[in-house]
Every structure is written in C-alpha cells, then in structure tokens.
C-alpha cells in the first residue's frame, strides 16, 4: 500500500511537471459585438439574447435536432448520434455532428468544446444541468412535450427554433406543408370510409420474457395527429402529462376492442418488436379481434414518435398507406 | 406442480407430529390456492371474478378465456414456481450452512445470475431461454462460490451475509452500469433490477420446470445427509457423511433452483430468506418439519405464498395500469427488508464483532510521510480531475480561469467541471469521516453509512422531497436528506442499541434498512417519474452530474464542522473505540459522547448524499486503509482517512466521466467496483486475524 502510494505520488508529480503551464486556448480578449441581435423568451420564461441568427447549434434531444435539420440548420452536436440514426431516418442527419453523450446526461464539456452559438435543450434535462449549459452558450429550453396540446407544442417549438436560427420563412413553409399533409391524409382516409374509425397506436418492448406495451393516448403527438386525421383513439388508459404515454401489458389490449392497430418497431433493436415476435404465439394476442382480422399494421421504421413535422408527415403517409391498402 | 407432488414426502416420527405437520401443510396449500385464485382475478384486462367463474364453468367468451389461459394462469404458475424454488433454495442453503441468514440473496446467487444475464443481453446475442438460464446458472454459482469461499462454510452467520451482501451491492452496481450503457438493448432502467412474474404464455414456466424438478429431487435425495450436517461437521463425519461433498452438492442444487427463478422472473428479493424463517417456528412445534424432507416442501409452499401474496397485494393497492410497471420484486424486497431487521434483532449473535485490527504502532515519521504522500496524490488527482475530461485542458488554462481571464470554452468547461470535482472530493471526505466516526463509536470495523442504511435513508428523504416539491433548492434537498438519514439511523441504531452497538446486529439491521430504502426509492421513481433516468441514477447509485457550486455549500459546511469536531475530540474518539470499560474508568460519559459522534456521522453522510447521491463503501474502505497505514490513533487516522476518501471518490468520478466519454458513469458505481473487492478482502483478512 505504502509503496503504491509513493509511486503514485512520484508519477503524479512527474505528470504535473509535464502538463504545467500550457494553455489550450488563449486568454480571452474583449468579445466583438455584432449588430443584429435576437431576443427570445423560451419555455421557462427565460430571456435569451443572441448576437445574430445561430449557426453553430447543439441539440440535447432528438426532437429539437429534427426541427433544426428540417429548418436547414445542420447541428454541430447531437446526443447519442448512433441512436438518432437508428430511430429517426425520416429526417436524416445531413452532416456528421459531434456526439455529445447520452440524451439524459449530455456531456457539458463536449458541448463547451464545440463553442456553439446556441444550445437547444428540453425540459427533460434537470434544471441544474440547464443552468450549467447557460454558462456555455445561450440556451433555448423548449418544453419537451405537452399532453394538453401536442401538435401546438411541436409547432411552437419549431417557431421558436426558427426565430433563433433566422429561418422563420422555412418554418412557415414546413407548417403549411404539414397542414396540407394532414388534410390530404384525412381526405384519403375519408375516401376509404375510415373516417371515425377506432384506432390504437403503440410501441412495445420485450424484456426477459415479458412484454411491456406503451399506448399512445390522445395526449401524445401521434395520438393528436391521429385525431387530426379523423381517427378515434381507442386507448382508455391514462397517459403521462408530458408525452401522453401510458403503460399496459398484453391483456390490457383486450380493453380496446375491435380497432385498427399500428405500431413502429425497429430492426436495429431486437427488443423493440414484440408484436411480430414473441406475441405471434401468445394466445391473448392471437385472440384479439383486430389481430384475427389482420388489422395490425407495422409502420416503417425510422419515424421518431416524438419528432417534428418531418417525422409526423412520414407517419401520416405510412399510416394512410397501411390503412387504405 | 412440484410443491404438491412432494407433500407426502413428510415422514414424521410420531403420529401426533405427523397429523400436525400434515395439517400445517394442508393449511399452507389452501392459502396458496386462495392467493392463486385471487391473483387470477387481477390484471389489466376486464377479467375479474365473475369472468373467471364463467371460464371455470366453461361459459366464458373466447377472449376472456384466452386472457385466463395465456396471461393469468402463466403468471400464477410463474409465481408459484419462483416462490417455491426460492423458498426451497433458501431452506437448503440455511440447512447446509447452519446459518439462518443464508439465502440466494445473501449469498449473491441472484445478483450473480442477473449480472450474467445482463452481460449476455448486452453482447447482443439473443439466446433461447434455456441457454440464457445456463449463463445465469454459471453467474449465480460463481458468485456463491466466491462468497462461500471467502467466508468459509458454517463459519459464523454474519460473515457469510456480509460477504454475500457486499458482493450483491457490487454486482448490482455493475448490472446497473450495463443497463445505463446499453439502454436500447436492456430497455433502459424501467425495471430497476427488480423481478416481475408476468409471463407470456406457459413457455417459460414449462422450460424452467424441469430445472426446478431436478433441483428439488436432488435436494430430497440429499436430505438425510443434510440432516446429518445439523449435528455438526464432526458428528456428521462420524456418521460417515461426506461433509464437504454434501455441502457442495447442496449449494450447486440451490444455485440451480435460484437460477430457474432468476431466468424466469428476474431477481425476486428475499423470498429465499423469509420462507425458511417463517417455517422455523412451525418446525419447533412439529418435529417432522425439522427434517429436510419435511422442511423443504413446506418452505417451498411458504415461498409460493409470499410471492403470490406480494403480487396480490401490489395489484390490490396500486391501479392496474401503474401496477404493470411495478415489479413484484420490489414488494418482496420490502417485506424481506422488514424480515431481515426483525431476524437480526432476534438472532442471538454470540460472536463479537469481527476481530479488531491488530494493534499497529507506527512511528510519527510514518504518519508524516503517509500524509505528505497522500496530499501529493490528492493534489495530483484533483489536478487530473480538473484537467481531464472530454475536453483536455492544461494548467495554464486553470491559471487563466482562476484569474478570471480564461477563454470562453475553458471557462465553461471549468465552471461545470470544478463543482463536480469539488462535490466528489467533499463527498468522499465526508463519507470517510462519517465511516471513521461510526466505526470508532460502534467498535465495528464493518460499520459504514451506506451499509448501515443511513445513506439509503438520506436518499429516500431527498427523493421524497424532490418528487413532491420539484423546485426545491440545495439546502432543501440537504434538509430532506438529513430528515431521511435521521429517521433511518434512529431506526438502525435504536434497534441495535440493545446490548451495546458492537454486535453485528447493527450491520444486519443496517443492511435490512438499506435494502428497504432502495426498494422504496425504486418504487417512488417508477410511480412518479418512470422516464427519468438521471433521477434514478443519482439516488440509486451516486452521480455528480449537473452539480453547481450552491449544491455543495451544505456539504462543505457540515464537513468543516465535522473535521473541527473530530480534531478537537480526537482523544475521546480513541477512548470510545477502545472498549466498554476504559472510558468509564476515566469518568467519561460514554452514552453522550457516542450519541454526539453518531449524530455528526449521520449529518456528514446525509450531506454527502444530498450532494452526490448514494456512494457506497467509501466510509468503510477509507478508515480501514487509514488504520492499516498509520495505526489506530485518531489524531492520525482522521486526516489520513479523510484524504483517502477524497482521493477515492474523486478518482472514481474522474474515471466515470472519462472512460466512456462523452457518455458517463456515476461515481457510486465506480466506488462499488473498487469497494466490493476491498470489503471482501477485509473479511478474509479478519478471518485470519
């Protein structure tokens, strides 16, 4: 023990001498001010001041990243890049952003090293972490989701981000396209005599022989889009106040009755697709009325269920295609 | 079902005893059946008692019938199997080790199996159930081998449990690490390392049934030899029973049984401990139950009743949509924790606390060099912690920062990194000091805030507050932690106070409280905030993520007070740690002195938890290593222990932040990885000493 301590001490002293007194960055000089300032108020009521439209932007959650890409601003830093590429191919990354760590604990230091003009964070980050991020760069904290008005929340976030990046025109265009997409989808469903049809969307996971299912209630983004399309949400379980997600198991599905059932899984994640996997042999599942009638639809992978207009438009397309097939 | 099939195996010596035992068994069977029937009527589908009755009389519609057949019945069957298997494994382990606290949990069999399963999941190989149970078996057996090897079979109740529980803590931390690192493969933290008996169809149950039968039949065949072991090793040898081989076989079979349970349902806590304990008072009245052949099936039945009862209770108390997310294992852990505490209070622990360290007398020079070297190491670690991270810095950057003229990036990095480093540093120092105080007062070298449940109580208090008052500040969180720590320590020390603190009862009660607190924290997070991984990480395994300077102020204040008090009253600490009589002879009020030190230790632990979550083992390792380095004098132990604690947590935090950057691991996880082997080493050494 003593020898170990001594060696460590010698080694550290040597290391200290070696690292002494260099700097990785010159000392600060007076910052140059530009003229075109932008002032915004974010979801927490914080005033955010920008010197100009943000160009180097970091996103800590995938939904804000998706907004950015759609607005034509390629983010310089994204949480869990690999995960994004797996789960959100509807709005693919156009550049190779730096991975800033997990979505839950993005690394402050990696973010700081990127020297962003703007950080987009969501209310899923703890307030202390946001407080720290604010020291790195202006932080626009958006509310991650709001089960009271999911679509309104999404467009509000889009608008806020557009203002910060000087892309308001693009945002208006995106919103118009999305409205058009919803109308088009609604019409297509009505033409197929599916207006008012009972419909349930879910995703599910298999963990050690057990299946857990997440119902997307009316408070979820997808649930709200479904209602815009003229479908009737069949879930009776209560969702959480932010994402509108509930929890149930296979037998809970017996309560939704005869519906159109759709889900999104992922080929890149073996545990994410119980419906065509373990449940294929499950008696409860196979005796459900909608399973017997073949009204179970697997929608294409890569549509992020909590994303922006891009993902939601892709969702509308795939849903309409599946239901009117 | 294996349980009912073996009932006739009770072959009691006398007629009265036989009918009595038969009556007990019949009553248990009835209880299990009743619980099973209630469990069948519970669930998320609208299939209640009337529908079940219709189904039984063949008049149900097909949907209800399939819910019953493919979901409810498999769940009940799994509950029965898991409970029975764990109960029997516990009974067998207790019999061969002559140890009322041996069980799949306390021997780390469950934790070993679960860790092995996690490892297999993470590597991305999707295995059939049988193969994965093979992996779980290997893991569980390896863990049991380590625990039994280190503690020695039949060598004292407490040592075994301590070794097993420490290994459980370490392995659980590792499994949690895997879950965090590979959230996609392991479905995040939603299940929180707790088992659940829900099933899809009978496949799993049917595949595990043969394993359970093999284990049970093997144990029954071995029953006579196991009975002989109860007479003592020498007597058993005299009867021609191969002691070693019998123990080994029984442990392997018990591991096999618990493997079946873990593969089927994940770790369901403490059933293996409680079931045999519940049978024991019965065995006193009916002699047939003292024999292994009678005891084992009854323990199995009791285990089944425990698991089903927990499931029924959970589904009755919590709305069904929430109950889906709450694993049965949480309920059994809570029940088991209470049980462990009660048992610890009732167990007559004749063995004194583990032998105190040999009296090291070190020279002043040794102390001075050690301190000097430690200071250098600490400075080195702190500087490394400040310089290293996702962004590498050089000392000049720090100088610039200190002078307030650092460049933007450097300033950001240091502004966020320094509070984390300080949190780790102070938390380590505070925990080490708390450990030193507790060990001195209780004269128990294994006492430590997290093992004694004080840290767990603090975390529970903090989580309760954070959950109910979301915008609470740093002092508020610290206050919540203080309250929780106070409650848990009053409980632990109060229960252990009978007959002085030095008994191992203290540690066992502490373990119970710690387990209960962890289960309650999991429950709180699942019910209120299931998607919040950070919250869980911070309060279950310690993390310095997102700390700011104000968060550290309460900790720094308490630490300063603690160090001053410890320095001023070092002589009293020396006296208190000596023995029961010397301080009294010198006219010292032992009770009040002890209380003061304990209160201080609790405050220190709570402040550390509020700042950095539950970080285990530091309070154990640091004072111990300090005593080994500089002897037992507290004037020397305190500074060295504090320095060591600071170095340890700071280094753990550094490693956790950098190794898999930009993703991060909690400091608590890293200290568990370092602390577990050290704890086990201490156990081995104290056996020799």
JSON list of C-alpha atoms in Angstrom, two decimals, chain A residues 130-296:
[
{"chain": "A", "resi": 130, "resn": "UNK", "atom": "CA", "xyz": [-29.65, 23.67, -17.98]},
{"chain": "A", "resi": 131, "resn": "UNK", "atom": "CA", "xyz": [-28.23, 26.25, -15.61]},
{"chain": "A", "resi": 132, "resn": "UNK", "atom": "CA", "xyz": [-24.75, 24.97, -16.40]},
{"chain": "A", "resi": 133, "resn": "UNK", "atom": "CA", "xyz": [-25.43, 24.91, -20.13]},
{"chain": "A", "resi": 134, "resn": "UNK", "atom": "CA", "xyz": [-26.44, 28.55, -19.94]},
{"chain": "A", "resi": 135, "resn": "UNK", "atom": "CA", "xyz": [-22.88, 29.36, -18.97]},
{"chain": "A", "resi": 136, "resn": "UNK", "atom": "CA", "xyz": [-21.60, 27.72, -22.13]},
{"chain": "A", "resi": 137, "resn": "UNK", "atom": "CA", "xyz": [-23.84, 29.50, -24.56]},
{"chain": "A", "resi": 138, "resn": "UNK", "atom": "CA", "xyz": [-27.38, 30.88, -24.78]},
{"chain": "A", "resi": 139, "resn": "UNK", "atom": "CA", "xyz": [-29.79, 28.02, -24.11]},
{"chain": "A", "resi": 140, "resn": "UNK", "atom": "CA", "xyz": [-33.21, 27.84, -25.62]},
{"chain": "A", "resi": 141, "resn": "UNK", "atom": "CA", "xyz": [-35.11, 25.44, -23.41]},
{"chain": "A", "resi": 142, "resn": "UNK", "atom": "CA", "xyz": [-38.25, 24.13, -25.04]},
{"chain": "A", "resi": 143, "resn": "UNK", "atom": "CA", "xyz": [-40.93, 22.12, -23.35]},
{"chain": "A", "resi": 144, "resn": "UNK", "atom": "CA", "xyz": [-40.26, 18.55, -24.48]},
{"chain": "A", "resi": 145, "resn": "UNK", "atom": "CA", "xyz": [-43.92, 17.67, -24.89]},
{"chain": "A", "resi": 146, "resn": "UNK", "atom": "CA", "xyz": [-47.31, 18.68, -23.58]},
{"chain": "A", "resi": 147, "resn": "UNK", "atom": "CA", "xyz": [-50.16, 16.22, -23.48]},
{"chain": "A", "resi": 148, "resn": "UNK", "atom": "CA", "xyz": [-52.64, 19.14, -23.34]},
{"chain": "A", "resi": 149, "resn": "UNK", "atom": "CA", "xyz": [-51.75, 20.25, -26.87]},
{"chain": "A", "resi": 150, "resn": "UNK", "atom": "CA", "xyz": [-49.11, 18.06, -28.51]},
{"chain": "A", "resi": 151, "resn": "UNK", "atom": "CA", "xyz": [-49.24, 19.49, -32.03]},
{"chain": "A", "resi": 152, "resn": "UNK", "atom": "CA", "xyz": [-49.38, 23.07, -30.76]},
{"chain": "A", "resi": 153, "resn": "UNK", "atom": "CA", "xyz": [-46.35, 22.34, -28.61]},
{"chain": "A", "resi": 154, "resn": "UNK", "atom": "CA", "xyz": [-44.50, 20.92, -31.60]},
{"chain": "A", "resi": 155, "resn": "UNK", "atom": "CA", "xyz": [-45.17, 23.91, -33.86]},
{"chain": "A", "resi": 156, "resn": "UNK", "atom": "CA", "xyz": [-44.43, 26.37, -31.07]},
{"chain": "A", "resi": 157, "resn": "UNK", "atom": "CA", "xyz": [-41.05, 24.72, -30.55]},
{"chain": "A", "resi": 158, "resn": "UNK", "atom": "CA", "xyz": [-40.43, 24.81, -34.29]},
{"chain": "A", "resi": 159, "resn": "UNK", "atom": "CA", "xyz": [-41.26, 28.53, -34.43]},
{"chain": "A", "resi": 160, "resn": "UNK", "atom": "CA", "xyz": [-39.02, 29.34, -31.50]},
{"chain": "A", "resi": 161, "resn": "UNK", "atom": "CA", "xyz": [-36.09, 27.46, -33.00]},
{"chain": "A", "resi": 162, "resn": "UNK", "atom": "CA", "xyz": [-36.75, 29.07, -36.39]},
{"chain": "A", "resi": 163, "resn": "UNK", "atom": "CA", "xyz": [-36.61, 32.53, -34.80]},
{"chain": "A", "resi": 164, "resn": "UNK", "atom": "CA", "xyz": [-33.32, 31.73, -33.12]},
{"chain": "A", "resi": 165, "resn": "UNK", "atom": "CA", "xyz": [-31.77, 30.46, -36.33]},
{"chain": "A", "resi": 166, "resn": "UNK", "atom": "CA", "xyz": [-33.28, 33.08, -38.64]},
{"chain": "A", "resi": 167, "resn": "UNK", "atom": "CA", "xyz": [-35.32, 30.56, -40.58]},
{"chain": "A", "resi": 168, "resn": "UNK", "atom": "CA", "xyz": [-38.86, 31.76, -39.93]},
{"chain": "A", "resi": 169, "resn": "UNK", "atom": "CA", "xyz": [-39.79, 31.56, -43.61]},
{"chain": "A", "resi": 170, "resn": "UNK", "atom": "CA", "xyz": [-38.78, 27.93, -43.73]},
{"chain": "A", "resi": 171, "resn": "UNK", "atom": "CA", "xyz": [-40.81, 27.23, -40.59]},
{"chain": "A", "resi": 172, "resn": "UNK", "atom": "CA", "xyz": [-43.91, 28.79, -42.12]},
{"chain": "A", "resi": 173, "resn": "UNK", "atom": "CA", "xyz": [-43.40, 26.64, -45.19]},
{"chain": "A", "resi": 174, "resn": "UNK", "atom": "CA", "xyz": [-42.95, 23.50, -43.07]},
{"chain": "A", "resi": 175, "resn": "UNK", "atom": "CA", "xyz": [-46.13, 24.22, -41.12]},
{"chain": "A", "resi": 176, "resn": "UNK", "atom": "CA", "xyz": [-48.08, 24.75, -44.32]},
{"chain": "A", "resi": 177, "resn": "UNK", "atom": "CA", "xyz": [-46.78, 21.52, -45.78]},
{"chain": "A", "resi": 178, "resn": "UNK", "atom": "CA", "xyz": [-47.71, 19.70, -42.58]},
{"chain": "A", "resi": 179, "resn": "UNK", "atom": "CA", "xyz": [-51.26, 21.13, -42.60]},
{"chain": "A", "resi": 180, "resn": "UNK", "atom": "CA", "xyz": [-51.58, 20.09, -46.22]},
{"chain": "A", "resi": 181, "resn": "UNK", "atom": "CA", "xyz": [-50.31, 16.63, -45.35]},
{"chain": "A", "resi": 182, "resn": "UNK", "atom": "CA", "xyz": [-52.90, 16.29, -42.58]},
{"chain": "A", "resi": 183, "resn": "UNK", "atom": "CA", "xyz": [-55.73, 17.42, -44.89]},
{"chain": "A", "resi": 184, "resn": "UNK", "atom": "CA", "xyz": [-54.56, 15.09, -47.61]},
{"chain": "A", "resi": 185, "resn": "UNK", "atom": "CA", "xyz": [-54.37, 12.19, -45.16]},
{"chain": "A", "resi": 186, "resn": "UNK", "atom": "CA", "xyz": [-57.77, 12.95, -43.69]},
{"chain": "A", "resi": 187, "resn": "UNK", "atom": "CA", "xyz": [-59.29, 13.03, -47.15]},
{"chain": "A", "resi": 188, "resn": "UNK", "atom": "CA", "xyz": [-57.62, 9.80, -48.17]},
{"chain": "A", "resi": 189, "resn": "UNK", "atom": "CA", "xyz": [-58.93, 8.07, -45.04]},
{"chain": "A", "resi": 190, "resn": "UNK", "atom": "CA", "xyz": [-62.42, 9.51, -45.51]},
{"chain": "A", "resi": 191, "resn": "UNK", "atom": "CA", "xyz": [-62.42, 8.30, -49.11]},
{"chain": "A", "resi": 192, "resn": "UNK", "atom": "CA", "xyz": [-61.56, 4.83, -47.83]},
{"chain": "A", "resi": 193, "resn": "UNK", "atom": "CA", "xyz": [-64.54, 5.11, -45.46]},
{"chain": "A", "resi": 194, "resn": "UNK", "atom": "CA", "xyz": [-62.26, 5.17, -42.46]},
{"chain": "A", "resi": 195, "resn": "UNK", "atom": "CA", "xyz": [-63.40, 8.49, -41.00]},
{"chain": "A", "resi": 196, "resn": "UNK", "atom": "CA", "xyz": [-64.09, 7.98, -37.31]},
{"chain": "A", "resi": 197, "resn": "UNK", "atom": "CA", "xyz": [-62.54, 4.52, -37.31]},
{"chain": "A", "resi": 198, "resn": "UNK", "atom": "CA", "xyz": [-61.32, 3.26, -33.95]},
{"chain": "A", "resi": 199, "resn": "UNK", "atom": "CA", "xyz": [-57.58, 3.19, -33.95]},
{"chain": "A", "resi": 200, "resn": "UNK", "atom": "CA", "xyz": [-54.78, 2.45, -31.49]},
{"chain": "A", "resi": 201, "resn": "UNK", "atom": "CA", "xyz": [-51.08, 3.14, -31.84]},
{"chain": "A", "resi": 202, "resn": "UNK", "atom": "CA", "xyz": [-48.47, 1.66, -29.53]},
{"chain": "A", "resi": 203, "resn": "UNK", "atom": "CA", "xyz": [-44.92, 0.55, -29.25]},
{"chain": "A", "resi": 204, "resn": "UNK", "atom": "CA", "xyz": [-43.69, -2.34, -27.20]},
{"chain": "A", "resi": 205, "resn": "UNK", "atom": "CA", "xyz": [-40.60, -3.86, -25.65]},
{"chain": "A", "resi": 206, "resn": "UNK", "atom": "CA", "xyz": [-39.54, -7.33, -24.67]},
{"chain": "A", "resi": 207, "resn": "UNK", "atom": "CA", "xyz": [-37.51, -7.64, -21.52]},
{"chain": "A", "resi": 208, "resn": "UNK", "atom": "CA", "xyz": [-36.57, -11.11, -20.31]},
{"chain": "A", "resi": 209, "resn": "UNK", "atom": "CA", "xyz": [-39.64, -12.93, -21.48]},
{"chain": "A", "resi": 210, "resn": "UNK", "atom": "CA", "xyz": [-42.01, -10.12, -20.53]},
{"chain": "A", "resi": 211, "resn": "UNK", "atom": "CA", "xyz": [-43.74, -7.74, -22.92]},
{"chain": "A", "resi": 212, "resn": "UNK", "atom": "CA", "xyz": [-44.48, -4.18, -21.95]},
{"chain": "A", "resi": 213, "resn": "UNK", "atom": "CA", "xyz": [-46.65, -2.08, -24.21]},
{"chain": "A", "resi": 214, "resn": "UNK", "atom": "CA", "xyz": [-46.76, 1.72, -24.35]},
{"chain": "A", "resi": 215, "resn": "UNK", "atom": "CA", "xyz": [-50.11, 3.07, -25.51]},
{"chain": "A", "resi": 216, "resn": "UNK", "atom": "CA", "xyz": [-50.03, 6.45, -27.28]},
{"chain": "A", "resi": 217, "resn": "UNK", "atom": "CA", "xyz": [-53.06, 8.18, -25.79]},
{"chain": "A", "resi": 218, "resn": "UNK", "atom": "CA", "xyz": [-54.80, 11.28, -27.17]},
{"chain": "A", "resi": 219, "resn": "UNK", "atom": "CA", "xyz": [-52.23, 13.40, -25.34]},
{"chain": "A", "resi": 220, "resn": "UNK", "atom": "CA", "xyz": [-49.33, 12.01, -27.35]},
{"chain": "A", "resi": 221, "resn": "UNK", "atom": "CA", "xyz": [-48.11, 13.66, -30.52]},
{"chain": "A", "resi": 222, "resn": "UNK", "atom": "CA", "xyz": [-49.06, 10.68, -32.63]},
{"chain": "A", "resi": 223, "resn": "UNK", "atom": "CA", "xyz": [-52.40, 10.42, -30.86]},
{"chain": "A", "resi": 224, "resn": "UNK", "atom": "CA", "xyz": [-53.15, 14.06, -31.72]},
{"chain": "A", "resi": 225, "resn": "UNK", "atom": "CA", "xyz": [-52.15, 13.54, -35.34]},
{"chain": "A", "resi": 226, "resn": "UNK", "atom": "CA", "xyz": [-54.47, 10.52, -35.47]},
{"chain": "A", "resi": 227, "resn": "UNK", "atom": "CA", "xyz": [-57.36, 12.66, -34.31]},
{"chain": "A", "resi": 228, "resn": "UNK", "atom": "CA", "xyz": [-56.49, 15.34, -36.91]},
{"chain": "A", "resi": 229, "resn": "UNK", "atom": "CA", "xyz": [-56.75, 12.56, -39.48]},
{"chain": "A", "resi": 230, "resn": "UNK", "atom": "CA", "xyz": [-60.30, 11.87, -38.30]},
{"chain": "A", "resi": 231, "resn": "UNK", "atom": "CA", "xyz": [-59.49, 8.64, -36.45]},
{"chain": "A", "resi": 232, "resn": "UNK", "atom": "CA", "xyz": [-60.80, 7.84, -32.99]},
{"chain": "A", "resi": 233, "resn": "UNK", "atom": "CA", "xyz": [-58.26, 6.97, -30.30]},
{"chain": "A", "resi": 234, "resn": "UNK", "atom": "CA", "xyz": [-59.24, 3.67, -28.73]},
{"chain": "A", "resi": 235, "resn": "UNK", "atom": "CA", "xyz": [-56.95, 3.76, -25.70]},
{"chain": "A", "resi": 236, "resn": "UNK", "atom": "CA", "xyz": [-58.68, 4.13, -22.35]},
{"chain": "A", "resi": 237, "resn": "UNK", "atom": "CA", "xyz": [-55.53, 4.13, -20.19]},
{"chain": "A", "resi": 238, "resn": "UNK", "atom": "CA", "xyz": [-54.26, 7.39, -18.80]},
{"chain": "A", "resi": 239, "resn": "UNK", "atom": "CA", "xyz": [-51.12, 8.87, -20.31]},
{"chain": "A", "resi": 240, "resn": "UNK", "atom": "CA", "xyz": [-48.41, 10.85, -18.55]},
{"chain": "A", "resi": 241, "resn": "UNK", "atom": "CA", "xyz": [-48.86, 14.65, -18.53]},
{"chain": "A", "resi": 242, "resn": "UNK", "atom": "CA", "xyz": [-45.96, 15.35, -20.90]},
{"chain": "A", "resi": 243, "resn": "UNK", "atom": "CA", "xyz": [-45.74, 12.65, -23.56]},
{"chain": "A", "resi": 244, "resn": "UNK", "atom": "CA", "xyz": [-49.24, 11.18, -23.23]},
{"chain": "A", "resi": 245, "resn": "UNK", "atom": "CA", "xyz": [-47.76, 7.70, -22.90]},
{"chain": "A", "resi": 246, "resn": "UNK", "atom": "CA", "xyz": [-49.43, 5.01, -20.84]},
{"chain": "A", "resi": 247, "resn": "UNK", "atom": "CA", "xyz": [-48.33, 1.57, -19.77]},
{"chain": "A", "resi": 248, "resn": "UNK", "atom": "CA", "xyz": [-50.08, -1.74, -20.18]},
{"chain": "A", "resi": 249, "resn": "UNK", "atom": "CA", "xyz": [-49.45, -5.38, -20.92]},
{"chain": "A", "resi": 250, "resn": "UNK", "atom": "CA", "xyz": [-50.84, -7.77, -23.46]},
{"chain": "A", "resi": 251, "resn": "UNK", "atom": "CA", "xyz": [-54.05, -8.45, -21.58]},
{"chain": "A", "resi": 252, "resn": "UNK", "atom": "CA", "xyz": [-54.66, -4.70, -21.35]},
{"chain": "A", "resi": 253, "resn": "UNK", "atom": "CA", "xyz": [-55.19, -4.83, -25.13]},
{"chain": "A", "resi": 254, "resn": "UNK", "atom": "CA", "xyz": [-58.45, -6.69, -24.63]},
{"chain": "A", "resi": 255, "resn": "UNK", "atom": "CA", "xyz": [-60.00, -3.42, -23.49]},
{"chain": "A", "resi": 256, "resn": "UNK", "atom": "CA", "xyz": [-59.57, -1.56, -26.78]},
{"chain": "A", "resi": 257, "resn": "UNK", "atom": "CA", "xyz": [-61.91, -3.85, -28.67]},
{"chain": "A", "resi": 258, "resn": "UNK", "atom": "CA", "xyz": [-62.13, -4.09, -32.45]},
{"chain": "A", "resi": 259, "resn": "UNK", "atom": "CA", "xyz": [-59.72, -1.46, -33.78]},
{"chain": "A", "resi": 260, "resn": "UNK", "atom": "CA", "xyz": [-57.12, -0.71, -36.37]},
{"chain": "A", "resi": 261, "resn": "UNK", "atom": "CA", "xyz": [-53.82, -1.30, -34.56]},
{"chain": "A", "resi": 262, "resn": "UNK", "atom": "CA", "xyz": [-50.49, 0.11, -35.70]},
{"chain": "A", "resi": 263, "resn": "UNK", "atom": "CA", "xyz": [-47.02, 0.18, -34.27]},
{"chain": "A", "resi": 264, "resn": "UNK", "atom": "CA", "xyz": [-43.50, 1.22, -35.12]},
{"chain": "A", "resi": 265, "resn": "UNK", "atom": "CA", "xyz": [-40.62, -1.06, -34.20]},
{"chain": "A", "resi": 266, "resn": "UNK", "atom": "CA", "xyz": [-37.02, -1.05, -35.21]},
{"chain": "A", "resi": 267, "resn": "UNK", "atom": "CA", "xyz": [-34.97, -3.66, -36.98]},
{"chain": "A", "resi": 268, "resn": "UNK", "atom": "CA", "xyz": [-31.87, -2.24, -35.34]},
{"chain": "A", "resi": 269, "resn": "UNK", "atom": "CA", "xyz": [-33.26, -3.03, -31.89]},
{"chain": "A", "resi": 270, "resn": "UNK", "atom": "CA", "xyz": [-34.30, -6.61, -31.35]},
{"chain": "A", "resi": 271, "resn": "UNK", "atom": "CA", "xyz": [-36.25, -5.89, -28.16]},
{"chain": "A", "resi": 272, "resn": "UNK", "atom": "CA", "xyz": [-38.48, -3.30, -29.83]},
{"chain": "A", "resi": 273, "resn": "UNK", "atom": "CA", "xyz": [-40.69, -5.57, -31.87]},
{"chain": "A", "resi": 274, "resn": "UNK", "atom": "CA", "xyz": [-42.75, -7.91, -29.74]},
{"chain": "A", "resi": 275, "resn": "UNK", "atom": "CA", "xyz": [-45.84, -7.74, -31.93]},
{"chain": "A", "resi": 276, "resn": "UNK", "atom": "CA", "xyz": [-44.45, -9.81, -34.76]},
{"chain": "A", "resi": 277, "resn": "UNK", "atom": "CA", "xyz": [-42.06, -11.67, -32.44]},
{"chain": "A", "resi": 278, "resn": "UNK", "atom": "CA", "xyz": [-42.94, -13.25, -29.11]},
{"chain": "A", "resi": 279, "resn": "UNK", "atom": "CA", "xyz": [-46.59, -12.31, -29.33]},
{"chain": "A", "resi": 280, "resn": "UNK", "atom": "CA", "xyz": [-47.13, -14.30, -32.52]},
{"chain": "A", "resi": 281, "resn": "UNK", "atom": "CA", "xyz": [-47.55, -17.37, -30.32]},
{"chain": "A", "resi": 282, "resn": "UNK", "atom": "CA", "xyz": [-49.36, -15.63, -27.47]},
{"chain": "A", "resi": 283, "resn": "UNK", "atom": "CA", "xyz": [-52.97, -16.79, -27.10]},
{"chain": "A", "resi": 284, "resn": "UNK", "atom": "CA", "xyz": [-54.19, -13.46, -25.71]},
{"chain": "A", "resi": 285, "resn": "UNK", "atom": "CA", "xyz": [-52.70, -11.64, -28.66]},
{"chain": "A", "resi": 286, "resn": "UNK", "atom": "CA", "xyz": [-53.92, -14.03, -31.31]},
{"chain": "A", "resi": 287, "resn": "UNK", "atom": "CA", "xyz": [-57.46, -14.00, -29.92]},
{"chain": "A", "resi": 288, "resn": "UNK", "atom": "CA", "xyz": [-57.74, -10.20, -30.05]},
{"chain": "A", "resi": 289, "resn": "UNK", "atom": "CA", "xyz": [-60.39, -9.24, -32.62]},
{"chain": "A", "resi": 290, "resn": "UNK", "atom": "CA", "xyz": [-58.12, -6.89, -34.55]},
{"chain": "A", "resi": 291, "resn": "UNK", "atom": "CA", "xyz": [-55.37, -9.50, -34.73]},
{"chain": "A", "resi": 292, "resn": "UNK", "atom": "CA", "xyz": [-57.78, -12.11, -36.03]},
{"chain": "A", "resi": 293, "resn": "UNK", "atom": "CA", "xyz": [-59.00, -9.72, -38.74]},
{"chain": "A", "resi": 294, "resn": "UNK", "atom": "CA", "xyz": [-55.46, -8.84, -39.74]},
{"chain": "A", "resi": 295, "resn": "UNK", "atom": "CA", "xyz": [-55.86, -5.19, -38.76]},
{"chain": "A", "resi": 296, "resn": "UNK", "atom": "CA", "xyz": [-52.38, -4.99, -37.26]}
]
